Short mmCIF file of C-alpha atoms (C1' of nucleotides) in Angstrom, two decimals:
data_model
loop_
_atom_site.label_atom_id
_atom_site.label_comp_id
_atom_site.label_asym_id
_atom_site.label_seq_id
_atom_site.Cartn_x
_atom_site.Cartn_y
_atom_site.Cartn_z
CA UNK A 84 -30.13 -16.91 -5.76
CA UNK A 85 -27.00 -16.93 -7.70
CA UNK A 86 -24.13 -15.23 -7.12
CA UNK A 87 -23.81 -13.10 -9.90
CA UNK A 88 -21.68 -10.64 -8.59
CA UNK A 89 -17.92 -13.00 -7.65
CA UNK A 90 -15.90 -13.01 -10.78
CA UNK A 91 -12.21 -13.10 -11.86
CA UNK A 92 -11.97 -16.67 -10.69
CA UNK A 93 -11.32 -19.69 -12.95
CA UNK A 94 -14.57 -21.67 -13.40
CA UNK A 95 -17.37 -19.40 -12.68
CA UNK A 96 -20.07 -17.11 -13.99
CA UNK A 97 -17.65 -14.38 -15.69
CA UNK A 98 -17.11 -14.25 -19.13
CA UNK A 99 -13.87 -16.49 -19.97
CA UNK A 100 -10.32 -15.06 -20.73
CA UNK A 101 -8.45 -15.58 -23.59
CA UNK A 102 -6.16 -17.84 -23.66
CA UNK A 103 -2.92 -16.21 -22.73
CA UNK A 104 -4.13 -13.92 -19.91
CA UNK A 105 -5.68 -17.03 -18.37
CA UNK A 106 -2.30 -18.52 -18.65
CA UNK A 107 -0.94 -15.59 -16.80
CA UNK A 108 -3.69 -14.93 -14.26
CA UNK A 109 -2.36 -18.45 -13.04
CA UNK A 110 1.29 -18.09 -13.05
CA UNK A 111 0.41 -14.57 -11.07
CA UNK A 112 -1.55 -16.62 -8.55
CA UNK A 113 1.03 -19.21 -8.05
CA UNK A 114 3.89 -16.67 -8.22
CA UNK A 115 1.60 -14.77 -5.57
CA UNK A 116 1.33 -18.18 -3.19
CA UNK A 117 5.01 -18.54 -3.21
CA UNK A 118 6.03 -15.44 -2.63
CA UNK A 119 3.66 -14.66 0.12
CA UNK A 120 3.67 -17.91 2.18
CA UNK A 121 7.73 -16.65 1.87
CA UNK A 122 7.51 -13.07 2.64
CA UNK A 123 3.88 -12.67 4.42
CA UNK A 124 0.90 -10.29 2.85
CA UNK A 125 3.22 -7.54 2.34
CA UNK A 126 5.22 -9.39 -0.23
CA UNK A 127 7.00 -7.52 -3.17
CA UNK A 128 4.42 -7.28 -5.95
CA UNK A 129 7.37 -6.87 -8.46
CA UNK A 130 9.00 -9.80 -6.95
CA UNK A 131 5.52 -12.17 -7.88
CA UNK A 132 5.37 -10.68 -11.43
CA UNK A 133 8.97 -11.57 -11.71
CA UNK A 134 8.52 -14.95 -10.63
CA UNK A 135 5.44 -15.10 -12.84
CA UNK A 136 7.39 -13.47 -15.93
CA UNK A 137 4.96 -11.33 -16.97
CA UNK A 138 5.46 -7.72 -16.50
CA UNK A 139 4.55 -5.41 -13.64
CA UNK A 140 1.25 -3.89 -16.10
CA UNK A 141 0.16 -7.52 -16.55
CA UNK A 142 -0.43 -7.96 -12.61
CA UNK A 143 -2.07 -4.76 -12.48
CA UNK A 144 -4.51 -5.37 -15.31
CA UNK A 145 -5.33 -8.62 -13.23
CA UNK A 146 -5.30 -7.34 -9.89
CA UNK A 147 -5.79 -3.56 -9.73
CA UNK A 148 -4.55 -4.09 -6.06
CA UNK A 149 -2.81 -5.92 -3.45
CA UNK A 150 -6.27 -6.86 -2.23
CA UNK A 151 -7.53 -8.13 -4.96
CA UNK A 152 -4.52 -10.77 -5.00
CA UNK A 153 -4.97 -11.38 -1.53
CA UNK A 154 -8.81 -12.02 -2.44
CA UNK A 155 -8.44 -14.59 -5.05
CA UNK A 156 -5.67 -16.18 -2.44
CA UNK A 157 -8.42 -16.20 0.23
CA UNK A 158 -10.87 -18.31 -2.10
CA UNK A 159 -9.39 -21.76 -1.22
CA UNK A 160 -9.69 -21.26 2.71
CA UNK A 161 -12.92 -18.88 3.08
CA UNK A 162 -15.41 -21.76 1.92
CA UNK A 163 -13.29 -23.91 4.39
CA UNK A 164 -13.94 -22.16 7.21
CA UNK A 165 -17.20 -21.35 6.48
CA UNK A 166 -18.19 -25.25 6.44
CA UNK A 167 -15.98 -25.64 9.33
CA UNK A 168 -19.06 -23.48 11.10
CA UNK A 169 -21.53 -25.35 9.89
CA UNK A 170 -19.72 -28.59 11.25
CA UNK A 171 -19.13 -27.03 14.75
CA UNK A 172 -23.17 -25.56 14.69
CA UNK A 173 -24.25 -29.81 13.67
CA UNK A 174 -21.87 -31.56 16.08
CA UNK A 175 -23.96 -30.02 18.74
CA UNK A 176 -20.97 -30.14 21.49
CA UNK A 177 -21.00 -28.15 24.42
CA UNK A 178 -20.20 -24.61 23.86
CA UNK A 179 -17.21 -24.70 25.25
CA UNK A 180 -15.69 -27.27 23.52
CA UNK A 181 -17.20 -25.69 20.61
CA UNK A 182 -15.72 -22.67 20.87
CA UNK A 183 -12.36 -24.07 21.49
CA UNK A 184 -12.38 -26.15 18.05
CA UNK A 185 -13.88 -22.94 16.33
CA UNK A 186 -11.62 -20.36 17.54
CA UNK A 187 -8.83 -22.69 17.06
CA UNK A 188 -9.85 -23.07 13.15
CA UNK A 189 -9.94 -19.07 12.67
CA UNK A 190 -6.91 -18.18 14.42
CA UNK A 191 -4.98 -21.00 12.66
CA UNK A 192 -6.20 -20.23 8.95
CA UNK A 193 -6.05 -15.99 9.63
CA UNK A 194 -2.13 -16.84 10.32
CA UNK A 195 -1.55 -18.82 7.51
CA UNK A 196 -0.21 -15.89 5.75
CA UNK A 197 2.00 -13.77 7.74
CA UNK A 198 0.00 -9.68 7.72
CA UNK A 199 -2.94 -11.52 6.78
CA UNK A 200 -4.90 -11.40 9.88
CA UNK A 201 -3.94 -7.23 9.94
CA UNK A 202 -4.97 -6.85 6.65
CA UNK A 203 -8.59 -9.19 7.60
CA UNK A 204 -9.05 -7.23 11.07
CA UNK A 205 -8.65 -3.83 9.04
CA UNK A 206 -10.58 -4.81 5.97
CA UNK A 207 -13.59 -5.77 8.23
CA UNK A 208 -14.26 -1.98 9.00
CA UNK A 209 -13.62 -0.97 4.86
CA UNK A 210 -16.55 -1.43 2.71
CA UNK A 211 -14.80 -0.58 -0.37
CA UNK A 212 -11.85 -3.07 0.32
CA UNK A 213 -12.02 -6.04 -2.35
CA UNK A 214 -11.42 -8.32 0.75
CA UNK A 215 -14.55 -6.81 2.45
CA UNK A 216 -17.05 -9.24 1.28
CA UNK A 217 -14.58 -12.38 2.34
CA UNK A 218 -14.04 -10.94 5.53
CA UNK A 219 -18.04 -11.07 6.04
CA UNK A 220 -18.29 -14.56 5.29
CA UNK A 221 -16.06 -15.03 7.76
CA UNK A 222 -18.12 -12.92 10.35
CA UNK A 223 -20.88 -14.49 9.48
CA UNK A 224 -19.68 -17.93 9.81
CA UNK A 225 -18.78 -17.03 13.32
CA UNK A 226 -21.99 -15.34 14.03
CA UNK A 227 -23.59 -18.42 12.85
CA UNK A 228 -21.89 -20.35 15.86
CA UNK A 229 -22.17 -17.95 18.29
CA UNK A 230 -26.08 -17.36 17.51
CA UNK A 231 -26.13 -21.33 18.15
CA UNK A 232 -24.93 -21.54 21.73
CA UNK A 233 -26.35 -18.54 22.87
CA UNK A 234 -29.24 -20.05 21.78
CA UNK A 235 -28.65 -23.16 24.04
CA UNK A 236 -28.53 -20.77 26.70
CA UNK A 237 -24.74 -22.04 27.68
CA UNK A 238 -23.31 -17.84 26.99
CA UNK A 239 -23.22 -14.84 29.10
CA UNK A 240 -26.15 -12.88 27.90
CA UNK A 241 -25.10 -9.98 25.87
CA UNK A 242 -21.99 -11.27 24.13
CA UNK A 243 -22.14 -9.71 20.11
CA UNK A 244 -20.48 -11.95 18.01
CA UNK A 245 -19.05 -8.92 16.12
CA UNK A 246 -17.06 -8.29 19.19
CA UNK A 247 -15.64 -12.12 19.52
CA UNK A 248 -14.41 -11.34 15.58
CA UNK A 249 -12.91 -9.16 16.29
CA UNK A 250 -10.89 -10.43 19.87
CA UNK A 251 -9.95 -13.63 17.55
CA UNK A 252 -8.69 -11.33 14.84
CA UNK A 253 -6.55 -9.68 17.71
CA UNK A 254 -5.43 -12.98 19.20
CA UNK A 255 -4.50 -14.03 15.56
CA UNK A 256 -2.57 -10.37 14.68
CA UNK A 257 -0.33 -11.11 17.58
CA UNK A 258 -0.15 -14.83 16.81
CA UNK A 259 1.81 -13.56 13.60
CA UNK A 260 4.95 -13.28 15.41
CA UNK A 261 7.20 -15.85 15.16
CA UNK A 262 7.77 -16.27 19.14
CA UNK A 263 3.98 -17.36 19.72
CA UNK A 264 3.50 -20.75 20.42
CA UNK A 265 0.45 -22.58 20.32
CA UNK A 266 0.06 -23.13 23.74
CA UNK A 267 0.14 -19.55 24.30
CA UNK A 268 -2.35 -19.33 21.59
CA UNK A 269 -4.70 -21.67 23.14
CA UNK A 270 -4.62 -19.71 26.31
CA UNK A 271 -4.94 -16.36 25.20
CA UNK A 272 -8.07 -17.86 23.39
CA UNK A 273 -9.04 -19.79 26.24
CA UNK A 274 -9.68 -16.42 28.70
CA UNK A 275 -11.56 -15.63 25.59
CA UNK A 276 -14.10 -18.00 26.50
CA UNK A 277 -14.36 -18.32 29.76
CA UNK A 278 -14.93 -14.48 29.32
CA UNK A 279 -18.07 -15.50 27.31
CA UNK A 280 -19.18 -19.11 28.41
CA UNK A 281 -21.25 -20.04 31.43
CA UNK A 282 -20.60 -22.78 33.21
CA UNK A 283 -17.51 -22.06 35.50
CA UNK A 284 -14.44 -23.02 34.02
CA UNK A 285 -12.84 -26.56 35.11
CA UNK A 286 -9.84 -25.20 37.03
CA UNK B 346 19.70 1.84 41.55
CA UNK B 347 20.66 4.65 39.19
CA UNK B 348 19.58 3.98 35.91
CA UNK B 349 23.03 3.70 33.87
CA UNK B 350 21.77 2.20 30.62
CA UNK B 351 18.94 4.71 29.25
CA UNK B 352 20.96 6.89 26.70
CA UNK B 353 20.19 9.32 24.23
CA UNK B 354 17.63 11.56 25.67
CA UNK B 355 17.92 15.28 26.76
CA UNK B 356 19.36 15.18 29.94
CA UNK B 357 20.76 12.16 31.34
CA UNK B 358 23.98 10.17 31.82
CA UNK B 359 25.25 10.49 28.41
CA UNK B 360 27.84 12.87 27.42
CA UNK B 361 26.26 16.03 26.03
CA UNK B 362 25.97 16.66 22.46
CA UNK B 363 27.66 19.53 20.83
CA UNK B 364 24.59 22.33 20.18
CA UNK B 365 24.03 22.11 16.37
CA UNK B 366 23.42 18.19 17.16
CA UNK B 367 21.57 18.72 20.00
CA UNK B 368 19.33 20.98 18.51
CA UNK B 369 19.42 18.89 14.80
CA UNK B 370 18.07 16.27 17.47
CA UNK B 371 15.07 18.06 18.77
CA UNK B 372 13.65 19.19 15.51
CA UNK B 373 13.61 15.64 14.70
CA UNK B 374 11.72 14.70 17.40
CA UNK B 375 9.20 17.25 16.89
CA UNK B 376 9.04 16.42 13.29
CA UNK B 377 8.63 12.80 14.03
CA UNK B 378 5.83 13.32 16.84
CA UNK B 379 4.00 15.54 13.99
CA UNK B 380 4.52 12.84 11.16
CA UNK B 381 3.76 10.00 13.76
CA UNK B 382 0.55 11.76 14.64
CA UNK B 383 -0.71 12.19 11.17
CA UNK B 384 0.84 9.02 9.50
CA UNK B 385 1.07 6.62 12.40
CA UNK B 386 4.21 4.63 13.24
CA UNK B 387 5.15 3.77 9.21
CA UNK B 388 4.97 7.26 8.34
CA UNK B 389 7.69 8.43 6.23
CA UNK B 390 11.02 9.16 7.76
CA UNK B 391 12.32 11.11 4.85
CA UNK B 392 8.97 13.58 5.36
CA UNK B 393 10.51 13.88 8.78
CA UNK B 394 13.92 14.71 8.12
CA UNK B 395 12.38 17.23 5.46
CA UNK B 396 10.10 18.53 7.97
CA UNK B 397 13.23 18.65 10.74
CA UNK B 398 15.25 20.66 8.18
CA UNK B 399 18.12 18.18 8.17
CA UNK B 400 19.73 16.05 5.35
CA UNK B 401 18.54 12.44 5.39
CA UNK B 402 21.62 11.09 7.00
CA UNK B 403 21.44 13.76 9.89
CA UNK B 404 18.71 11.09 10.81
CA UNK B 405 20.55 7.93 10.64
CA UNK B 406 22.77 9.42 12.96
CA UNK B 407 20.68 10.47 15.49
CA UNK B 408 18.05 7.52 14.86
CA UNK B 409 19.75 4.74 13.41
CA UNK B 410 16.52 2.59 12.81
CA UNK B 411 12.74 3.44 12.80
CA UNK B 412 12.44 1.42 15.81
CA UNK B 413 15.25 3.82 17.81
CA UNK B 414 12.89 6.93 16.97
CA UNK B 415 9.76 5.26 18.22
CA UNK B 416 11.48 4.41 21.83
CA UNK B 417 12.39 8.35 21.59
CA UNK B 418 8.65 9.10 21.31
CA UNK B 419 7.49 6.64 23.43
CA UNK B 420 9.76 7.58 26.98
CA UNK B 421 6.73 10.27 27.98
CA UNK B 422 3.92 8.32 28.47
CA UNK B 423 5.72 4.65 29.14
CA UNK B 424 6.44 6.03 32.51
CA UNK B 425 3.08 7.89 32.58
CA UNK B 426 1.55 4.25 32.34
CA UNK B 427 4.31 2.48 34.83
CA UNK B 428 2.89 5.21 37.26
CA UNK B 429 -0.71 4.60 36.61
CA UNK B 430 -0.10 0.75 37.04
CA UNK B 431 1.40 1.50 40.47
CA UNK B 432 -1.37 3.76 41.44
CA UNK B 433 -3.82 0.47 40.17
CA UNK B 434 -2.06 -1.25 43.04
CA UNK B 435 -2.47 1.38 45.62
CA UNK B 436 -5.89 1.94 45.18
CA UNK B 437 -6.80 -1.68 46.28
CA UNK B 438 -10.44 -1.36 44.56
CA UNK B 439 -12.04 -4.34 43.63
CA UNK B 440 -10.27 -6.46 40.57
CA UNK B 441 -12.61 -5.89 38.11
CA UNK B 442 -13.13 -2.68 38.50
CA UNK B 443 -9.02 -2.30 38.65
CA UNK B 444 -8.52 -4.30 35.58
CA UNK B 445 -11.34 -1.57 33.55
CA UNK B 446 -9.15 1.06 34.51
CA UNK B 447 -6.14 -0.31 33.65
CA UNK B 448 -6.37 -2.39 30.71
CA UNK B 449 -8.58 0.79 29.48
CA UNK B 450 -5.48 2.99 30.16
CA UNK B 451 -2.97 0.71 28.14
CA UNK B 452 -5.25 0.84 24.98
CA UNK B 453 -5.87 4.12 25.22
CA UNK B 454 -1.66 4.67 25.08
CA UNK B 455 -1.19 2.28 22.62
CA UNK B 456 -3.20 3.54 20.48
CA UNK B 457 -2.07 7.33 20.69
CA UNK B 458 0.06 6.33 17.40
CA UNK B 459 -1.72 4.06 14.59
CA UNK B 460 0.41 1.37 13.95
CA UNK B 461 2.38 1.75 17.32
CA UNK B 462 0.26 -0.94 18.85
CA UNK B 463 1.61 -3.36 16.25
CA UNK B 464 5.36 -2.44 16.49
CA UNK B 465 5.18 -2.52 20.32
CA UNK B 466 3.25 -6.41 20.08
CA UNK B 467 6.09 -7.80 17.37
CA UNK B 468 9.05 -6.22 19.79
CA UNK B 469 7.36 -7.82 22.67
CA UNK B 470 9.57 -11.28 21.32
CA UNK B 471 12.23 -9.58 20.18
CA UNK B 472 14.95 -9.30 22.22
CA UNK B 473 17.42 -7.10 19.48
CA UNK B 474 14.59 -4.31 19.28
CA UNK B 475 15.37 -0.92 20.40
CA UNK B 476 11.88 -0.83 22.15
CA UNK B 477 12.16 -3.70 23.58
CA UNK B 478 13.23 -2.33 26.68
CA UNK B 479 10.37 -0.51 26.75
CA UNK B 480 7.65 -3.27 26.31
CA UNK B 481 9.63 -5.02 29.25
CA UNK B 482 8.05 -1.48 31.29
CA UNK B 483 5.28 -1.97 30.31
CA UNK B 484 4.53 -5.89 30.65
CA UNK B 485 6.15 -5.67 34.17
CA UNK B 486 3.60 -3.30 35.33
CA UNK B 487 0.94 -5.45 33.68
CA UNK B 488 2.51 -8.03 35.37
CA UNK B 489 2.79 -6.16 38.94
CA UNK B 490 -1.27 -5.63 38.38
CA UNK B 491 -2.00 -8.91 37.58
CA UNK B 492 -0.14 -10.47 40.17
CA UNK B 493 -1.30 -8.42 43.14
CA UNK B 494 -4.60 -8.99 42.05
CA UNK B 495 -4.07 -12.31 41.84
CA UNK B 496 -2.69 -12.43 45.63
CA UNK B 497 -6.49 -11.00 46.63
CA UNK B 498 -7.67 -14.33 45.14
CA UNK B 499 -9.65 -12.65 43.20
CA UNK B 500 -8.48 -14.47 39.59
CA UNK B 501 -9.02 -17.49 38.12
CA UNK B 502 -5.91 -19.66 38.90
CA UNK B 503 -3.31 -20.13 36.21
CA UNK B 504 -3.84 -16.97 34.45
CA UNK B 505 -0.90 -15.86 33.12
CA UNK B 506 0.04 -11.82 32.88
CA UNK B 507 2.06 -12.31 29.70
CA UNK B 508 -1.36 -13.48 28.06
CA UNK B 509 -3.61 -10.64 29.09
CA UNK B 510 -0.54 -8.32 28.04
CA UNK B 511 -0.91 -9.95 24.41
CA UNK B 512 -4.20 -10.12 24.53
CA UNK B 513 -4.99 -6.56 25.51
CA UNK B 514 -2.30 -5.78 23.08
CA UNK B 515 -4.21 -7.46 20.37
CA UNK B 516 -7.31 -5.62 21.14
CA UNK B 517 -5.13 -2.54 20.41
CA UNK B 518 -4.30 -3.79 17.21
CA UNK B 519 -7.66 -4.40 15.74
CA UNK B 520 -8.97 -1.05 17.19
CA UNK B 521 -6.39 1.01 15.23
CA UNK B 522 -8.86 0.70 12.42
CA UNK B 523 -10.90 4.16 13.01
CA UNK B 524 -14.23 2.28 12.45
CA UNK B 525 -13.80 0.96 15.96
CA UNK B 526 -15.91 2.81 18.76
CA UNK B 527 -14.86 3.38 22.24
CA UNK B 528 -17.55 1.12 23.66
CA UNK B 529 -16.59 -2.02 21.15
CA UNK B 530 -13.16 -1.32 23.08
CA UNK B 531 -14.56 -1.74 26.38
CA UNK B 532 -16.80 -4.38 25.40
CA UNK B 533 -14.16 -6.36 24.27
CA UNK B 534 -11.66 -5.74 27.42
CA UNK B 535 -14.89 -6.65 29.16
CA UNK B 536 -15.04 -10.14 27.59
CA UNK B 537 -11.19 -10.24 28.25
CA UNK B 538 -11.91 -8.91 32.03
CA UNK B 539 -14.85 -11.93 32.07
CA UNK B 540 -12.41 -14.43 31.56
CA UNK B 541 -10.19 -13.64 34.50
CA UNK B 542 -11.98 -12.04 37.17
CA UNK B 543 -14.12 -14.79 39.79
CA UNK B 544 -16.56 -13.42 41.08
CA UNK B 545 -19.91 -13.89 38.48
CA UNK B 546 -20.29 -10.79 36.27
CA UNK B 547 -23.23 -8.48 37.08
CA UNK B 548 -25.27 -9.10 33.94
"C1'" DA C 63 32.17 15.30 15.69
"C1'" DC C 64 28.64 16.32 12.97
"C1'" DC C 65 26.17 17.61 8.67
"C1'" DT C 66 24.98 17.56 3.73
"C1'" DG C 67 23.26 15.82 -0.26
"C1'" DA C 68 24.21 12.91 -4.07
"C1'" DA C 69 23.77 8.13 -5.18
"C1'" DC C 70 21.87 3.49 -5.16
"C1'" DA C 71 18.49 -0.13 -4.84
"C1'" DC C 72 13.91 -1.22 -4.55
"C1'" DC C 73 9.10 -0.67 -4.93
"C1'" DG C 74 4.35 0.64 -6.59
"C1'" DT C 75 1.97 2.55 -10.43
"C1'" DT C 76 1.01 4.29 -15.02
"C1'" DC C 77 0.89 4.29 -19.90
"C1'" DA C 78 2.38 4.47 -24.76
"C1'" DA C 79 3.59 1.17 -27.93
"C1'" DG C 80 3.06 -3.14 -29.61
"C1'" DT C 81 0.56 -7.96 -31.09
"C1'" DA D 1349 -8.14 -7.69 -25.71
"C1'" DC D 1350 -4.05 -8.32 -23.71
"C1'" DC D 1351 0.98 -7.80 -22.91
"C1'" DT D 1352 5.45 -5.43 -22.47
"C1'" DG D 1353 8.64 -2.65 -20.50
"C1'" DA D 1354 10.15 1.99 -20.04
"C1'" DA D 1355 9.20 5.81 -17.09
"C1'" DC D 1356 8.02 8.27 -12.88
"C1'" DA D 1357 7.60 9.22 -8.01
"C1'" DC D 1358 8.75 7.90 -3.63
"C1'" DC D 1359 11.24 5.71 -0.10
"C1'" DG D 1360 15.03 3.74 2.87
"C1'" DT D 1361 19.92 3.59 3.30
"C1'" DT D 1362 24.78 4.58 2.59
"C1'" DC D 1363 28.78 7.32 2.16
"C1'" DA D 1364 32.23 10.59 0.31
"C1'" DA D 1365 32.92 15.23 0.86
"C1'" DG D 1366 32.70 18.99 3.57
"C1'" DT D 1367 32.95 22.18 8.21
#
DNA sequence: ACCTGAACACCGTTCAAGT
DNA sequence: ACCTGAACACCGTTCAAGT
């Protein structure tokens, strides 16, 4: 089955750009990395096509919306994560441990970008949002390794993966401000899973 | 202990306002709690001052930041939920069944507003925020919960009450998007309620 | 002491005019 | 086919002028 239906990238299946716009689509994308990793998901859009000196139409013809951008910023990191789920589902740990790793990987890739976990945890409900179809990777990545250990029989029967999402989305929303540490992060995550894993927790 | 420090409301310490800005001041509020309710916390505050009647500026006097006319709207029900926390104590029902109630009772409030549940989580760290006064109410009776449950030995050790406050809060978060039911809510407290609670769950 | 409303800066979005 | 940049609507914020 090929995908038929991704486009707008650089290499793939889509009919190529000319010359110039390719040379701008990339300046917008860089522009858009900068000014995002400075100012979080809600960056100025002005301010990237400034920094990308192209004007404001020449973002919109290229990205009709903010989500769009975000989209084609998401690329890099959503086929990361999704082999990061395969890894945890093959290193056949126990499901705690496995879960810890896992978790750990979502949380710390949704905060990358400051709104970004807001704007995933909303576009996850939004079938028309351009982001929709990256946010389903992602829940399907996670239902992959959730599927696994309740397989193994090492989960509270009844746990639905869609609901883990979406408490990881929430752990990773809050994460975004700055006075979160990681140590709270890991604990927040780890009632998580002693809210869903079996064996009775070490302390 | 008289409460010297809360300001700005409609009847206490603070020297009265003259009438045209007392009443100026109450059809702001109004407007804002209609705005609010339509728009959610980032609704627009010009629409309100419109709405109100009053010049732009008549706002910024009474409201000097967003965050000021949020605490405004929020002084009903943050001592509505202070008093349902204390009634959470008196009851003395089992913890898990306490913990439903209660953690069901703070979503449910910070939700009221879309977006609210957001603003409250980021002020949570944020010492200069006009509502953070407010999230200090409402962490210490999630903290006065916790802890006397806690004392019934019926918690995991180390749990901390500023994580289930961020955690519940996040659960807020993600369930401001209107595709999320009432019983994803509870499933997901219930996961959170797993985590903490000793005794084995009944499933 | 309080209010008004004009003014400014900034942003998202559109579109006619260009090449 | 693609780009430019002016134009518009909207918003938050400030402040001089009024009463």
């Amino acid at each position: 089955m090929v995908p038929v239906t991704e486009q707008a990238g650089t290499s793939d299946g889509a009919r190529p750009m000319r010359a110039d716009a390719r040379r701008n689509y990339e300046k917008i994308v860089a522009a858009a990395r900068e000014v995002f990793a400075e100012r979080g998901a809600e960056g100025s859009l002005d301010e990237i096509a400034r920094r990308a000196g192209v004007g404001p139409g020449t973002l919109y013809r290229h990205f009709p919306t903010r989500e769009d951008l975000i989209d084609e910023l998401m690329r890099d990191w959503t086929s990361r994560v999704v082999a990061d789920s395969d890894n945890a589902v093959a290193a056949g740990r126990p499901a705690r441990e496995t879960l810890v790793r896992w978790f750990d990987d979502l949380v710390r890739h949704l905060t990358l970008h400051r709104g970004a976990a807001a704007k995933l945890s909303a576009a996850m409900d939004d079938r028309s949002s351009p982001i929709f179809r990256k946010c389903q990777q992602l829940a399907d990545a996670n239902e992959r390794v959730v599927r696994h250990l309740a397989e193994t029989g090492e989960l509270r029967r009844g746990v639905e993966p869609r609901h883990l999402m979406r408490l990881v989305a929430g752990v990773a929303v809050v994460a975004d401000a700055a006075a979160v540490t990681d140590e709270e992060i890991a604990a927040m995550l780890g009632i998580v899973i002693d809210g869903v894993v079996l064996d009775p927790a070490p302390s």
